[in-house]
Tab-separated table of C-alpha atoms in Angstrom:
chain	number	residue	atom	x	y	z
A	1	MET	CA	47.561	94.194	-13.803
A	2	PRO	CA	45.128	94.280	-16.253
A	3	LYS	CA	45.417	96.651	-18.846
A	4	ILE	CA	41.900	98.792	-20.495
A	5	PHE	CA	42.494	99.992	-24.009
A	6	PHE	CA	41.032	103.498	-24.544
A	7	THR	CA	40.139	104.292	-28.426
A	8	GLN	CA	39.307	107.502	-29.082
A	9	PRO	CA	36.866	109.324	-31.290
A	10	ASP	CA	39.944	110.712	-33.169
A	11	ALA	CA	41.583	106.394	-33.624
A	12	THR	CA	44.429	107.812	-31.034
A	13	VAL	CA	44.267	104.319	-27.889
A	14	THR	CA	45.624	105.452	-24.559
A	15	VAL	CA	46.447	102.430	-22.641
A	16	VAL	CA	45.868	101.971	-19.562
A	17	GLU	CA	47.350	100.237	-16.636
A	18	GLY	CA	44.594	99.979	-13.449
A	19	GLN	CA	44.126	98.008	-10.030
A	20	PRO	CA	41.639	94.636	-10.341
A	21	GLY	CA	38.636	95.620	-8.276
A	22	ASP	CA	38.757	99.161	-9.359
A	23	SER	CA	36.164	100.354	-12.795
A	24	VAL	CA	37.405	101.035	-15.611
A	25	MET	CA	35.955	104.895	-15.069
A	26	GLN	CA	38.030	105.823	-11.159
A	27	THR	CA	41.014	104.565	-13.799
A	28	ALA	CA	39.598	106.365	-16.658
A	29	VAL	CA	39.772	109.315	-14.644
A	30	ARG	CA	43.049	108.817	-11.972
A	31	ASN	CA	44.880	108.655	-15.555
A	32	GLY	CA	43.539	111.476	-17.387
A	33	VAL	CA	42.323	109.946	-20.257
A	34	SER	CA	40.249	112.390	-22.165
A	35	GLY	CA	36.289	111.817	-22.522
A	36	ILE	CA	35.988	110.631	-19.200
A	37	VAL	CA	34.040	112.431	-16.946
A	38	GLY	CA	32.434	110.272	-14.175
A	39	GLN	CA	30.617	113.792	-13.145
A	40	CYS	CA	28.803	111.931	-10.399
A	41	GLY	CA	32.022	109.558	-9.142
A	42	GLY	CA	30.377	106.359	-9.647
A	43	SER	CA	26.949	106.628	-8.780
A	44	LEU	CA	24.861	105.583	-11.474
A	45	SER	CA	23.238	109.078	-11.341
A	46	CYS	CA	25.350	110.818	-14.158
A	47	ALA	CA	25.814	108.918	-17.776
A	48	THR	CA	29.441	111.232	-18.233
A	49	CYS	CA	31.082	108.080	-17.973
A	50	HIS	CA	29.859	106.053	-21.321
A	51	VAL	CA	32.515	103.641	-23.662
A	52	PHE	CA	31.155	101.004	-25.978
A	53	LEU	CA	32.568	98.544	-24.902
A	54	ALA	CA	34.848	95.796	-27.916
A	55	GLU	CA	31.407	93.589	-28.924
A	56	ASP	CA	33.945	90.365	-28.177
A	57	GLU	CA	34.412	90.827	-24.192
A	58	LEU	CA	31.002	92.195	-24.117
A	59	ASP	CA	29.896	88.891	-21.496
A	60	ARG	CA	32.651	89.225	-19.151
A	61	TYR	CA	30.802	91.582	-17.273
A	62	PRO	CA	27.278	91.269	-16.172
A	63	PRO	CA	24.566	92.517	-17.531
A	64	VAL	CA	23.026	95.942	-17.440
A	65	SER	CA	20.994	96.667	-14.050
A	66	GLY	CA	18.061	97.823	-14.634
A	67	ASP	CA	19.555	101.035	-13.193
A	68	GLU	CA	22.688	101.194	-15.542
A	69	ASP	CA	19.738	100.718	-18.934
A	70	GLU	CA	17.862	103.279	-17.324
A	71	MET	CA	20.849	105.552	-17.313
A	72	LEU	CA	22.106	104.401	-20.483
A	73	ASP	CA	18.852	106.580	-22.153
A	74	CYS	CA	20.300	109.562	-21.038
A	75	ALA	CA	23.760	109.371	-22.075
A	76	ALA	CA	24.697	112.633	-24.630
A	77	THR	CA	25.408	110.122	-27.302
A	78	ASP	CA	23.184	107.868	-28.153
A	79	ARG	CA	23.392	104.682	-27.245
A	80	GLU	CA	23.900	101.327	-28.466
A	81	ASP	CA	24.007	97.573	-28.806
A	82	ASN	CA	27.189	97.077	-26.934
A	83	SER	CA	27.217	100.818	-24.262
A	84	ARG	CA	27.908	100.548	-20.982
A	85	LEU	CA	28.399	103.055	-17.807
A	86	SER	CA	32.300	102.476	-16.824
A	87	CYS	CA	31.792	103.152	-13.740
A	88	GLN	CA	30.124	99.553	-13.793
A	89	LEU	CA	32.754	97.687	-15.648
A	90	VAL	CA	34.914	96.158	-12.743
A	91	LEU	CA	38.612	95.234	-13.742
A	92	ALA	CA	40.208	91.673	-12.743
A	93	GLU	CA	43.828	90.086	-12.478
A	94	GLY	CA	44.455	89.263	-16.431
A	95	VAL	CA	41.224	90.277	-18.105
A	96	ASP	CA	42.287	93.421	-20.257
A	97	VAL	CA	39.989	95.360	-21.499
A	98	HIS	CA	38.994	97.344	-24.953
A	99	VAL	CA	36.360	100.739	-24.518
A	100	THR	CA	35.995	102.826	-27.114
A	101	VAL	CA	34.827	106.551	-25.478
A	102	PRO	CA	31.814	108.601	-27.324
A	103	PRO	CA	32.854	111.889	-28.607
A	104	GLU	CA	29.647	113.122	-26.540
A	105	GLN	CA	29.589	112.741	-22.253
A	106	LEU	CA	27.898	116.317	-21.363
B	1	MET	CA	44.543	124.115	21.196
B	2	THR	CA	47.606	126.557	20.050
B	3	PRO	CA	46.186	127.303	16.433
B	4	THR	CA	48.413	125.935	13.945
B	5	THR	CA	50.581	127.990	12.041
B	6	HIS	CA	50.513	127.796	8.181
B	7	PRO	CA	54.086	128.949	5.990
B	8	ALA	CA	54.407	132.388	5.722
B	9	GLY	CA	52.799	132.969	1.509
B	10	THR	CA	50.220	130.242	2.042
B	11	GLU	CA	47.352	131.614	4.568
B	12	TYR	CA	43.673	131.108	4.498
B	13	PRO	CA	41.487	132.493	4.594
B	14	PHE	CA	43.282	135.051	3.269
B	15	GLY	CA	41.693	138.489	1.768
B	16	PRO	CA	41.409	139.809	-1.173
B	17	MET	CA	44.224	140.128	-3.360
B	18	PRO	CA	45.281	141.352	-7.460
B	19	PRO	CA	43.784	137.518	-9.106
B	20	HIS	CA	47.397	136.963	-10.498
B	21	GLU	CA	48.597	137.001	-6.262
B	22	ALA	CA	45.757	134.829	-5.837
B	23	ALA	CA	46.583	132.715	-8.208
B	24	GLU	CA	49.970	131.822	-7.063
B	25	HIS	CA	49.646	131.823	-2.778
B	26	TYR	CA	46.447	129.192	-4.491
B	27	HIS	CA	49.615	127.587	-6.379
B	28	ARG	CA	51.481	127.772	-2.792
B	29	ILE	CA	48.608	127.171	0.117
B	30	ALA	CA	48.146	123.136	-2.158
B	31	ALA	CA	52.083	122.856	-2.846
B	32	ASP	CA	52.386	122.772	1.822
B	33	ARG	CA	49.016	120.951	2.378
B	34	PRO	CA	45.888	119.305	1.232
B	35	MET	CA	43.038	121.288	3.155
B	36	THR	CA	42.945	123.988	6.241
B	37	ARG	CA	41.011	123.670	9.237
B	38	MET	CA	39.202	126.517	9.690
B	39	THR	CA	37.034	128.501	12.944
B	40	MET	CA	33.831	129.745	10.179
B	41	PRO	CA	31.314	132.514	10.916
B	42	TYR	CA	28.691	130.090	11.941
B	43	GLY	CA	29.537	126.266	13.248
B	44	GLY	CA	32.440	125.524	14.786
B	45	ASP	CA	35.147	124.165	13.091
B	46	VAL	CA	35.343	123.270	9.260
B	47	TRP	CA	38.437	121.508	7.090
B	48	VAL	CA	38.357	122.799	3.800
B	49	LEU	CA	39.908	120.878	0.751
B	50	HIS	CA	42.535	122.617	-1.320
B	51	ARG	CA	43.442	120.371	-4.252
B	52	ASN	CA	40.748	118.571	-6.393
B	53	ALA	CA	42.291	115.090	-6.189
B	54	ALA	CA	41.878	115.250	-2.566
B	55	ALA	CA	38.193	116.777	-2.753
B	56	ARG	CA	37.563	114.150	-5.979
B	57	GLN	CA	38.569	111.239	-2.916
B	58	MET	CA	36.109	113.039	-0.053
B	59	LEU	CA	33.801	113.339	-2.591
B	60	THR	CA	33.202	109.953	-3.107
B	61	ASP	CA	34.224	108.843	0.129
B	62	ARG	CA	30.194	107.752	1.195
B	63	ARG	CA	31.901	107.919	5.313
B	64	PHE	CA	31.507	111.072	4.608
B	65	VAL	CA	27.494	112.374	5.166
B	66	ARG	CA	24.833	114.806	5.679
B	67	GLU	CA	22.415	113.682	8.004
B	68	PRO	CA	24.550	115.199	11.719
B	69	PHE	CA	23.429	118.799	9.304
B	70	ARG	CA	19.563	117.397	7.605
B	71	THR	CA	18.806	116.408	11.481
B	72	GLY	CA	19.841	119.831	13.180
B	73	GLU	CA	21.875	117.757	15.839
B	74	ARG	CA	25.000	119.716	14.351
B	75	VAL	CA	25.120	122.873	12.804
B	76	VAL	CA	26.309	124.058	9.515
B	77	PRO	CA	29.492	125.383	9.584
B	78	TYR	CA	29.325	128.124	7.036
B	79	PHE	CA	30.103	131.748	6.512
B	80	VAL	CA	26.073	132.020	7.508
B	81	GLU	CA	23.993	131.141	8.866
B	82	PHE	CA	22.457	127.763	6.587
B	83	PRO	CA	18.227	128.601	5.363
B	84	ALA	CA	16.826	126.129	7.547
B	85	PHE	CA	14.637	125.278	4.258
B	86	LEU	CA	17.029	124.082	2.615
B	87	ARG	CA	18.356	121.420	4.990
B	88	SER	CA	15.422	119.608	4.569
B	89	THR	CA	16.702	119.448	0.439
B	90	ILE	CA	17.535	116.228	-1.250
B	91	GLN	CA	21.244	117.637	-1.349
B	92	PHE	CA	21.413	116.895	3.090
B	93	GLU	CA	19.889	113.638	2.921
B	94	ASP	CA	22.222	110.336	2.950
B	95	PRO	CA	21.801	106.805	0.743
B	96	PRO	CA	19.495	105.371	1.168
B	97	GLN	CA	16.952	107.777	1.034
B	98	HIS	CA	18.690	110.367	-1.142
B	99	THR	CA	18.811	107.839	-3.552
B	100	LYS	CA	15.718	107.084	-3.069
B	101	LEU	CA	15.168	110.449	-4.658
B	102	ARG	CA	18.326	111.680	-6.132
B	103	ARG	CA	16.576	108.514	-8.988
B	104	LEU	CA	13.598	109.834	-9.016
B	105	VAL	CA	14.719	113.264	-11.594
B	106	GLN	CA	18.513	112.349	-12.340
B	107	THR	CA	16.862	111.424	-15.779
B	108	ALA	CA	13.982	113.965	-16.207
B	109	ILE	CA	17.335	115.986	-16.107
B	110	SER	CA	19.576	114.125	-18.586
B	111	PRO	CA	22.235	114.968	-21.113
B	112	LYS	CA	20.049	113.967	-23.542
B	113	ARG	CA	16.830	115.359	-22.043
B	114	VAL	CA	18.360	118.591	-21.915
B	115	ARG	CA	19.767	118.495	-25.106
B	116	GLN	CA	16.173	118.264	-26.721
B	117	MET	CA	15.494	121.208	-25.336
B	118	ARG	CA	18.506	122.932	-26.863
B	119	ASP	CA	16.067	124.336	-29.560
B	120	SER	CA	13.691	126.047	-27.615
B	121	ALA	CA	15.933	127.642	-25.809
B	122	ALA	CA	18.090	128.665	-28.252
B	123	ALA	CA	14.652	130.828	-29.167
B	124	PHE	CA	14.253	131.965	-26.632
B	125	ALA	CA	17.487	133.113	-26.049
B	126	ASN	CA	16.922	135.292	-29.533
B	127	GLN	CA	13.895	136.578	-28.233
B	128	LEU	CA	15.074	138.231	-25.533
B	129	ILE	CA	17.913	138.953	-27.348
B	130	ASP	CA	15.079	140.556	-29.670
B	131	GLU	CA	12.832	142.560	-26.530
B	132	MET	CA	17.069	144.149	-25.359
B	133	VAL	CA	17.752	145.959	-28.931
B	134	ALA	CA	14.012	147.352	-29.430
B	135	ASN	CA	14.565	148.520	-26.157
B	136	GLY	CA	17.295	150.702	-27.123
B	137	ASP	CA	20.753	150.337	-27.287
B	138	GLU	CA	21.845	149.693	-23.787
B	139	ALA	CA	20.283	147.384	-20.919
B	140	ASN	CA	20.370	145.490	-17.383
B	141	LEU	CA	21.867	142.274	-18.704
B	142	VAL	CA	20.848	140.325	-15.411
B	143	THR	CA	17.034	141.744	-16.210
B	144	ALA	CA	16.040	141.296	-19.635
B	145	TYR	CA	19.099	137.535	-20.322
B	146	ASN	CA	20.688	136.093	-17.471
B	147	VAL	CA	17.677	135.568	-15.172
B	148	PRO	CA	14.743	135.246	-17.609
B	149	LEU	CA	16.369	132.795	-19.515
B	150	PRO	CA	16.545	129.882	-17.031
B	151	ILE	CA	13.159	130.286	-15.420
B	152	GLN	CA	11.866	130.429	-18.350
B	153	MET	CA	13.569	127.096	-19.472
B	154	LEU	CA	13.350	125.207	-16.086
B	155	ALA	CA	9.729	126.472	-16.464
B	156	ASN	CA	9.409	124.512	-19.320
B	157	LEU	CA	11.400	121.531	-17.936
B	158	LEU	CA	9.095	120.998	-15.157
B	159	GLY	CA	6.043	121.254	-17.307
B	160	VAL	CA	4.324	124.457	-16.633
B	161	PRO	CA	1.675	125.647	-18.919
B	162	ALA	CA	3.218	128.556	-20.853
B	163	ALA	CA	-0.536	129.849	-19.796
B	164	ASP	CA	1.233	130.211	-16.225
B	165	HIS	CA	4.730	131.160	-17.158
B	166	GLU	CA	3.885	134.952	-15.872
B	167	LYS	CA	2.339	133.706	-13.015
B	168	PHE	CA	5.457	130.913	-12.944
B	169	GLU	CA	8.000	134.367	-12.891
B	170	ARG	CA	6.054	136.023	-10.560
B	171	TRP	CA	6.730	133.055	-7.706
B	172	ALA	CA	10.534	131.842	-8.922
B	173	HIS	CA	11.408	135.317	-8.759
B	174	ALA	CA	10.866	135.580	-4.613
B	175	THR	CA	12.855	132.387	-4.022
B	176	LEU	CA	16.545	134.786	-5.855
B	177	ALA	CA	18.366	137.157	-3.868
B	178	VAL	CA	18.204	139.375	-6.889
B	179	ALA	CA	14.046	140.097	-6.257
B	180	ASN	CA	14.493	142.416	-2.687
B	181	MET	CA	11.791	141.660	-2.004
B	182	ASP	CA	10.368	142.516	2.122
B	183	GLU	CA	10.593	138.927	3.916
B	184	GLN	CA	6.066	138.739	4.155
B	185	GLU	CA	6.114	139.063	0.335
B	186	ARG	CA	9.039	137.229	0.051
B	187	ALA	CA	6.750	134.052	1.651
B	188	ARG	CA	3.062	134.670	0.402
B	189	ASN	CA	4.330	134.465	-3.156
B	190	MET	CA	6.476	131.303	-2.196
B	191	GLY	CA	3.368	129.633	-0.682
B	192	GLU	CA	1.323	130.553	-3.762
B	193	LEU	CA	4.177	129.004	-5.571
B	194	TYR	CA	4.694	125.706	-3.697
B	195	ALA	CA	0.853	125.387	-3.836
B	196	TYR	CA	0.455	125.509	-7.175
B	197	MET	CA	3.320	122.748	-7.165
B	198	LEU	CA	1.006	120.423	-5.129
B	199	ASP	CA	-2.045	121.021	-7.495
B	200	MET	CA	0.076	120.141	-11.044
B	201	VAL	CA	1.242	117.237	-9.487
B	202	ALA	CA	-2.131	115.547	-8.800
B	203	LYS	CA	-2.913	117.185	-12.560
B	204	ARG	CA	-0.005	114.780	-14.483
B	205	ARG	CA	-0.461	112.076	-11.897
B	206	ALA	CA	-3.777	112.312	-13.151
B	207	GLU	CA	-2.188	112.463	-16.630
B	208	PRO	CA	1.181	112.375	-17.029
B	209	ARG	CA	3.117	114.413	-19.425
B	210	GLU	CA	6.663	114.420	-20.328
B	211	ASP	CA	8.038	116.193	-17.711
B	212	LEU	CA	9.578	116.235	-14.800
B	213	ILE	CA	6.186	117.322	-12.613
B	214	SER	CA	4.636	114.262	-14.164
B	215	SER	CA	8.155	111.878	-13.242
B	216	LEU	CA	7.982	113.341	-9.373
B	217	ALA	CA	4.346	112.926	-9.089
B	218	ASN	CA	4.310	108.816	-10.424
B	219	ALA	CA	6.986	108.975	-8.110
B	220	ARG	CA	5.059	106.902	-5.710
B	221	ASP	CA	4.425	104.163	-8.746
B	222	LYS	CA	8.153	103.238	-9.043
B	223	ASP	CA	8.211	103.685	-4.692
B	224	ASP	CA	4.715	104.088	-2.811
B	225	THR	CA	6.960	104.641	0.387
B	226	LEU	CA	7.933	108.615	-0.748
B	227	THR	CA	5.414	111.126	0.235
B	228	ASP	CA	4.268	114.160	-1.089
B	229	GLU	CA	6.272	116.500	0.772
B	230	GLU	CA	9.573	114.625	0.600
B	231	ILE	CA	9.141	115.026	-3.240
B	232	LEU	CA	7.933	118.553	-3.376
B	233	PRO	CA	10.960	120.199	-1.829
B	234	ILE	CA	12.759	118.576	-5.098
B	235	ALA	CA	11.088	120.850	-7.573
B	236	MET	CA	11.849	123.206	-4.313
B	237	ILE	CA	15.547	122.836	-4.832
B	238	LEU	CA	15.910	123.054	-8.475
B	239	ILE	CA	13.698	126.425	-8.253
B	240	VAL	CA	16.300	128.009	-5.927
B	241	GLY	CA	19.302	126.414	-7.583
B	242	GLY	CA	18.630	126.128	-11.085
B	243	PHE	CA	17.813	129.530	-11.539
B	244	ASP	CA	20.327	132.906	-8.835
B	245	ASN	CA	23.106	130.368	-9.642
B	246	THR	CA	22.964	129.504	-13.635
B	247	ALA	CA	22.197	133.584	-14.040
B	248	ASN	CA	25.927	134.235	-11.681
B	249	PHE	CA	27.057	132.025	-14.496
B	250	ILE	CA	25.777	133.806	-16.964
B	251	GLY	CA	26.579	137.023	-16.028
B	252	ALA	CA	30.072	135.799	-15.077
B	253	GLY	CA	30.876	134.320	-18.653
B	254	VAL	CA	30.162	137.597	-20.511
B	255	MET	CA	32.721	139.168	-17.576
B	256	ALA	CA	35.470	137.073	-18.253
B	257	LEU	CA	34.695	137.185	-22.282
B	258	VAL	CA	34.065	140.799	-22.568
B	259	GLY	CA	37.465	140.824	-20.150
B	260	ASN	CA	39.413	139.044	-22.587
B	261	PRO	CA	39.458	140.561	-25.620
B	262	ALA	CA	41.730	137.642	-27.183
B	263	GLN	CA	38.753	134.975	-25.915
B	264	MET	CA	36.613	136.827	-26.952
B	265	GLU	CA	37.744	137.121	-30.310
B	266	LEU	CA	38.547	133.260	-30.840
B	267	PHE	CA	34.704	132.715	-29.456
B	268	ARG	CA	33.500	134.716	-31.914
B	269	THR	CA	35.205	132.699	-34.427
B	270	ASP	CA	32.511	128.846	-33.353
B	271	PRO	CA	30.615	130.118	-30.290
B	272	ASP	CA	28.413	126.718	-31.230
B	273	GLY	CA	32.143	124.444	-31.770
B	274	LEU	CA	33.439	126.288	-28.737
B	275	ALA	CA	30.246	126.781	-25.968
B	276	PRO	CA	30.696	123.477	-24.179
B	277	THR	CA	34.524	124.285	-23.425
B	278	ALA	CA	34.440	127.730	-23.003
B	279	VAL	CA	31.414	127.046	-20.424
B	280	GLU	CA	34.175	124.189	-18.728
B	281	GLU	CA	36.394	127.050	-18.453
B	282	VAL	CA	34.069	130.147	-17.456
B	283	LEU	CA	32.981	127.509	-13.944
B	284	ARG	CA	36.068	126.416	-14.044
B	285	HIS	CA	37.560	130.275	-13.691
B	286	SER	CA	35.185	132.896	-13.803
B	287	ALA	CA	36.469	133.501	-9.839
B	288	PHE	CA	39.247	135.630	-11.361
B	289	THR	CA	37.627	136.891	-14.513
B	290	THR	CA	34.943	139.920	-13.127
B	291	GLY	CA	37.977	143.003	-12.523
B	292	ARG	CA	38.003	142.768	-8.965
B	293	PRO	CA	40.056	141.398	-6.656
B	294	VAL	CA	40.277	137.555	-6.100
B	295	GLY	CA	39.789	137.005	-1.970
B	296	GLY	CA	39.951	132.816	-0.639
B	297	GLY	CA	37.180	131.450	2.000
B	298	GLY	CA	35.072	129.491	-0.564
B	299	GLY	CA	33.222	126.953	-0.164
B	300	LEU	CA	30.500	123.798	-1.451
B	301	VAL	CA	27.913	122.894	0.888
B	302	PRO	CA	29.993	120.545	3.813
B	303	PHE	CA	30.240	116.729	5.220
B	304	VAL	CA	30.615	115.982	8.371
B	305	ALA	CA	33.283	112.495	8.887
B	306	THR	CA	32.019	109.585	10.303
B	307	GLU	CA	34.849	107.393	11.015
B	308	ASP	CA	38.572	108.444	10.904
B	309	VAL	CA	39.364	109.526	7.108
B	310	GLU	CA	43.010	109.827	5.937
B	311	LEU	CA	42.931	112.487	3.163
B	312	ASP	CA	46.005	113.002	0.435
B	313	GLY	CA	47.687	112.293	4.409
B	314	GLN	CA	45.710	115.026	6.740
B	315	LEU	CA	44.359	112.637	9.030
B	316	VAL	CA	40.590	113.935	9.239
B	317	ALA	CA	38.410	113.007	12.930
B	318	ALA	CA	35.233	111.432	13.044
B	319	GLY	CA	32.867	113.557	13.891
B	320	ASP	CA	35.114	115.806	11.821
B	321	ALA	CA	33.723	118.017	9.449
B	322	ILE	CA	34.791	119.027	5.265
B	323	LEU	CA	34.302	120.742	2.968
B	324	VAL	CA	35.374	121.530	-0.463
B	325	ASP	CA	36.833	125.549	-1.675
B	326	PRO	CA	35.559	125.148	-5.338
B	327	THR	CA	37.636	127.902	-6.500
B	328	ALA	CA	41.081	126.590	-4.815
B	329	VAL	CA	41.237	123.098	-6.076
B	330	SER	CA	40.474	124.647	-9.296
B	331	HIS	CA	43.764	126.709	-8.661
B	332	ASP	CA	45.637	124.064	-6.826
B	333	GLY	CA	48.966	124.020	-9.507
B	334	ILE	CA	49.011	120.760	-9.534
B	335	ALA	CA	45.007	119.499	-11.612
B	336	LEU	CA	45.721	121.701	-14.228
B	337	PRO	CA	48.481	123.417	-16.151
B	338	ASP	CA	48.811	127.017	-16.123
B	339	ASP	CA	45.645	127.578	-14.311
B	340	GLU	CA	45.724	130.923	-14.047
B	341	ARG	CA	44.884	131.697	-17.612
B	342	PHE	CA	41.730	131.596	-18.807
B	343	ASP	CA	41.291	129.753	-22.027
B	344	ILE	CA	37.868	128.716	-23.329
B	345	THR	CA	39.439	125.563	-25.698
B	346	ARG	CA	40.218	123.450	-21.991
B	347	LYS	CA	39.463	119.498	-22.479
B	348	ASP	CA	39.155	117.137	-20.132
B	349	ASN	CA	38.360	120.350	-17.314
B	350	PRO	CA	38.351	119.075	-13.889
B	351	HIS	CA	36.994	121.904	-12.076
B	352	LEU	CA	34.310	120.658	-9.271
B	353	THR	CA	32.411	124.175	-9.453
B	354	LEU	CA	28.567	121.935	-10.062
B	355	ASN	CA	29.987	119.210	-7.667
B	356	TYR	CA	31.435	115.746	-7.632
B	357	GLY	CA	30.381	112.184	-6.153
B	358	LEU	CA	26.930	111.654	-5.193
B	359	HIS	CA	25.461	115.506	-4.569
B	360	HIS	CA	26.912	116.580	-8.040
B	361	CYS	CA	24.431	119.106	-8.906
B	362	LEU	CA	21.146	118.249	-9.865
B	363	GLY	CA	19.960	120.447	-12.440
B	364	ALA	CA	24.415	120.786	-14.137
B	365	PRO	CA	23.184	119.223	-17.963
B	366	LEU	CA	20.595	121.922	-17.385
B	367	ALA	CA	22.635	124.722	-16.230
B	368	ARG	CA	25.284	123.601	-19.245
B	369	MET	CA	23.328	123.705	-22.290
B	370	GLU	CA	21.543	127.361	-20.686
B	371	MET	CA	25.456	128.652	-20.129
B	372	GLN	CA	26.462	128.123	-23.240
B	373	VAL	CA	23.413	128.515	-25.908
B	374	ALA	CA	22.940	132.744	-23.823
B	375	LEU	CA	26.901	132.391	-23.727
B	376	SER	CA	26.886	131.224	-27.458
B	377	GLU	CA	23.057	132.917	-29.408
B	378	LEU	CA	24.155	136.060	-27.217
B	379	VAL	CA	28.452	136.554	-28.902
B	380	LYS	CA	26.798	135.614	-32.043
B	381	ARG	CA	23.550	138.805	-31.965
B	382	LEU	CA	24.995	141.215	-30.483
B	383	PRO	CA	29.036	140.877	-31.900
B	384	GLY	CA	30.034	144.285	-30.356
B	385	LEU	CA	28.843	143.609	-26.491
B	386	LYS	CA	29.842	145.469	-24.032
B	387	LEU	CA	29.930	146.386	-20.680
B	388	ALA	CA	28.353	149.939	-19.831
B	389	GLY	CA	28.899	150.664	-16.428
B	390	ASP	CA	29.602	149.533	-13.308
B	391	VAL	CA	28.448	145.620	-12.183
B	392	VAL	CA	26.826	145.521	-8.767
B	393	VAL	CA	26.881	142.590	-7.000
B	394	ASP	CA	24.521	141.972	-4.048
B	395	MET	CA	27.327	140.681	-0.922
B	396	ASP	CA	24.149	140.291	1.483
B	397	ASN	CA	23.056	136.893	-0.453
B	398	LEU	CA	24.152	133.542	-0.009
B	399	THR	CA	24.259	133.131	-3.534
B	400	ARG	CA	26.269	136.585	-3.378
B	401	PRO	CA	23.886	137.228	-6.753
B	402	VAL	CA	25.075	140.626	-9.227
B	403	THR	CA	21.994	142.971	-9.585
B	404	ARG	CA	23.142	145.564	-12.280
B	405	MET	CA	25.233	144.644	-15.195
B	406	PRO	CA	24.884	147.431	-18.020
B	407	VAL	CA	25.679	146.599	-21.018
B	408	THR	CA	25.678	148.387	-25.048
B	409	TRP	CA	26.064	146.500	-28.452
């Protein structure tokens, strides 16, 4: 089962097991991981599931779409080169994910 | 068909009772079942969701739609007759039309854009407080503060020029329940507002600026199938949704703090720092901090199931209507420990008061910012703030607006 490592702003790390096919956002919300809101439920219309994806894992996911790109510009914490909306990061069997949670989502 | 009887102590809906009893009652209901089938005064039966997790599941399942209500094929099962003009707005659209419309404005009311408006919101809040203080030592907070602040912020967001703010406020008031205008005057004001917005759209189409009307006006660049008739109602729903509700919640925040001296004391120690979590807690718990008893039977706008769906063990049949009780899901005794307590420091607040999923409140970032600024500036400037009389609520209105909140400082 893929594991997600969430690094919080205070450097604590939460590890959660996810299901292939679920998104990082869904897994976070379902497991009560702090700091990921996902208000729109994953429909690319809120920018509140923003995460920084580990640089060396960026190429494991389809690139940022036009819609995701537009919403990343709207995030409460300024985007970086490794910013993703975690509702768009879909888990795959055998592929762990390392993300950092930004200080603000709302 | 014989109605289902529920175990004693889990009746729903239920009449007003002291807040502590109401919380326990909500807990018992959610422990017994995820939802209750209820017959509404209008529109027949609807499932009412009590559990937070089940509500999130329904709200993110695309098999629940609003089209039958939009077309008028089904009457909206609700407590009051649902106003026809609201049924023509984005709230009652489904994908793909919903997505097209929402995409036009979601970047304009984003968390980032709203942060950029924060300083001007704080400046205006202080201006309102200056006027209150200059006018004496008592005020009706509703008319002096709770209502003018959201109107001003929305005018700024939309891009209404400063010279037109006074007119805009008068028209916007007409959409507000607090106005208590007669129907003819209301219709005239709404007509003038609509004409004004159409004119602004034309102006911004010719000369776009960095405001929401420009985004709407130039929507046809993004999608030339959209007409002004489809675009304008978005502005209207922002105005309708953005005043009453925001003003009510600012007032609710004041009531919650004034009624919880320990939390008010805590808030005063760091208003700016605590405002974000305080606002989420007001959104979650304000039904319990009005000083009035709490009843059970509220609901957000319903959906219709397009096929059989099992939610948390309950089968919702194709064609069934379903809605979320926002007070219930914030007090289900499951999603949050100690949900009866008003605690302004709670992190990761799971409330669904601003809805969730596709139809989550379009103005949520703005509403949150306004509430944060409204409460923190008030507490900074008027640390001795307290109620100076009875709060008056207009119960004959869809949004149950507070019309009077006498305060002194």
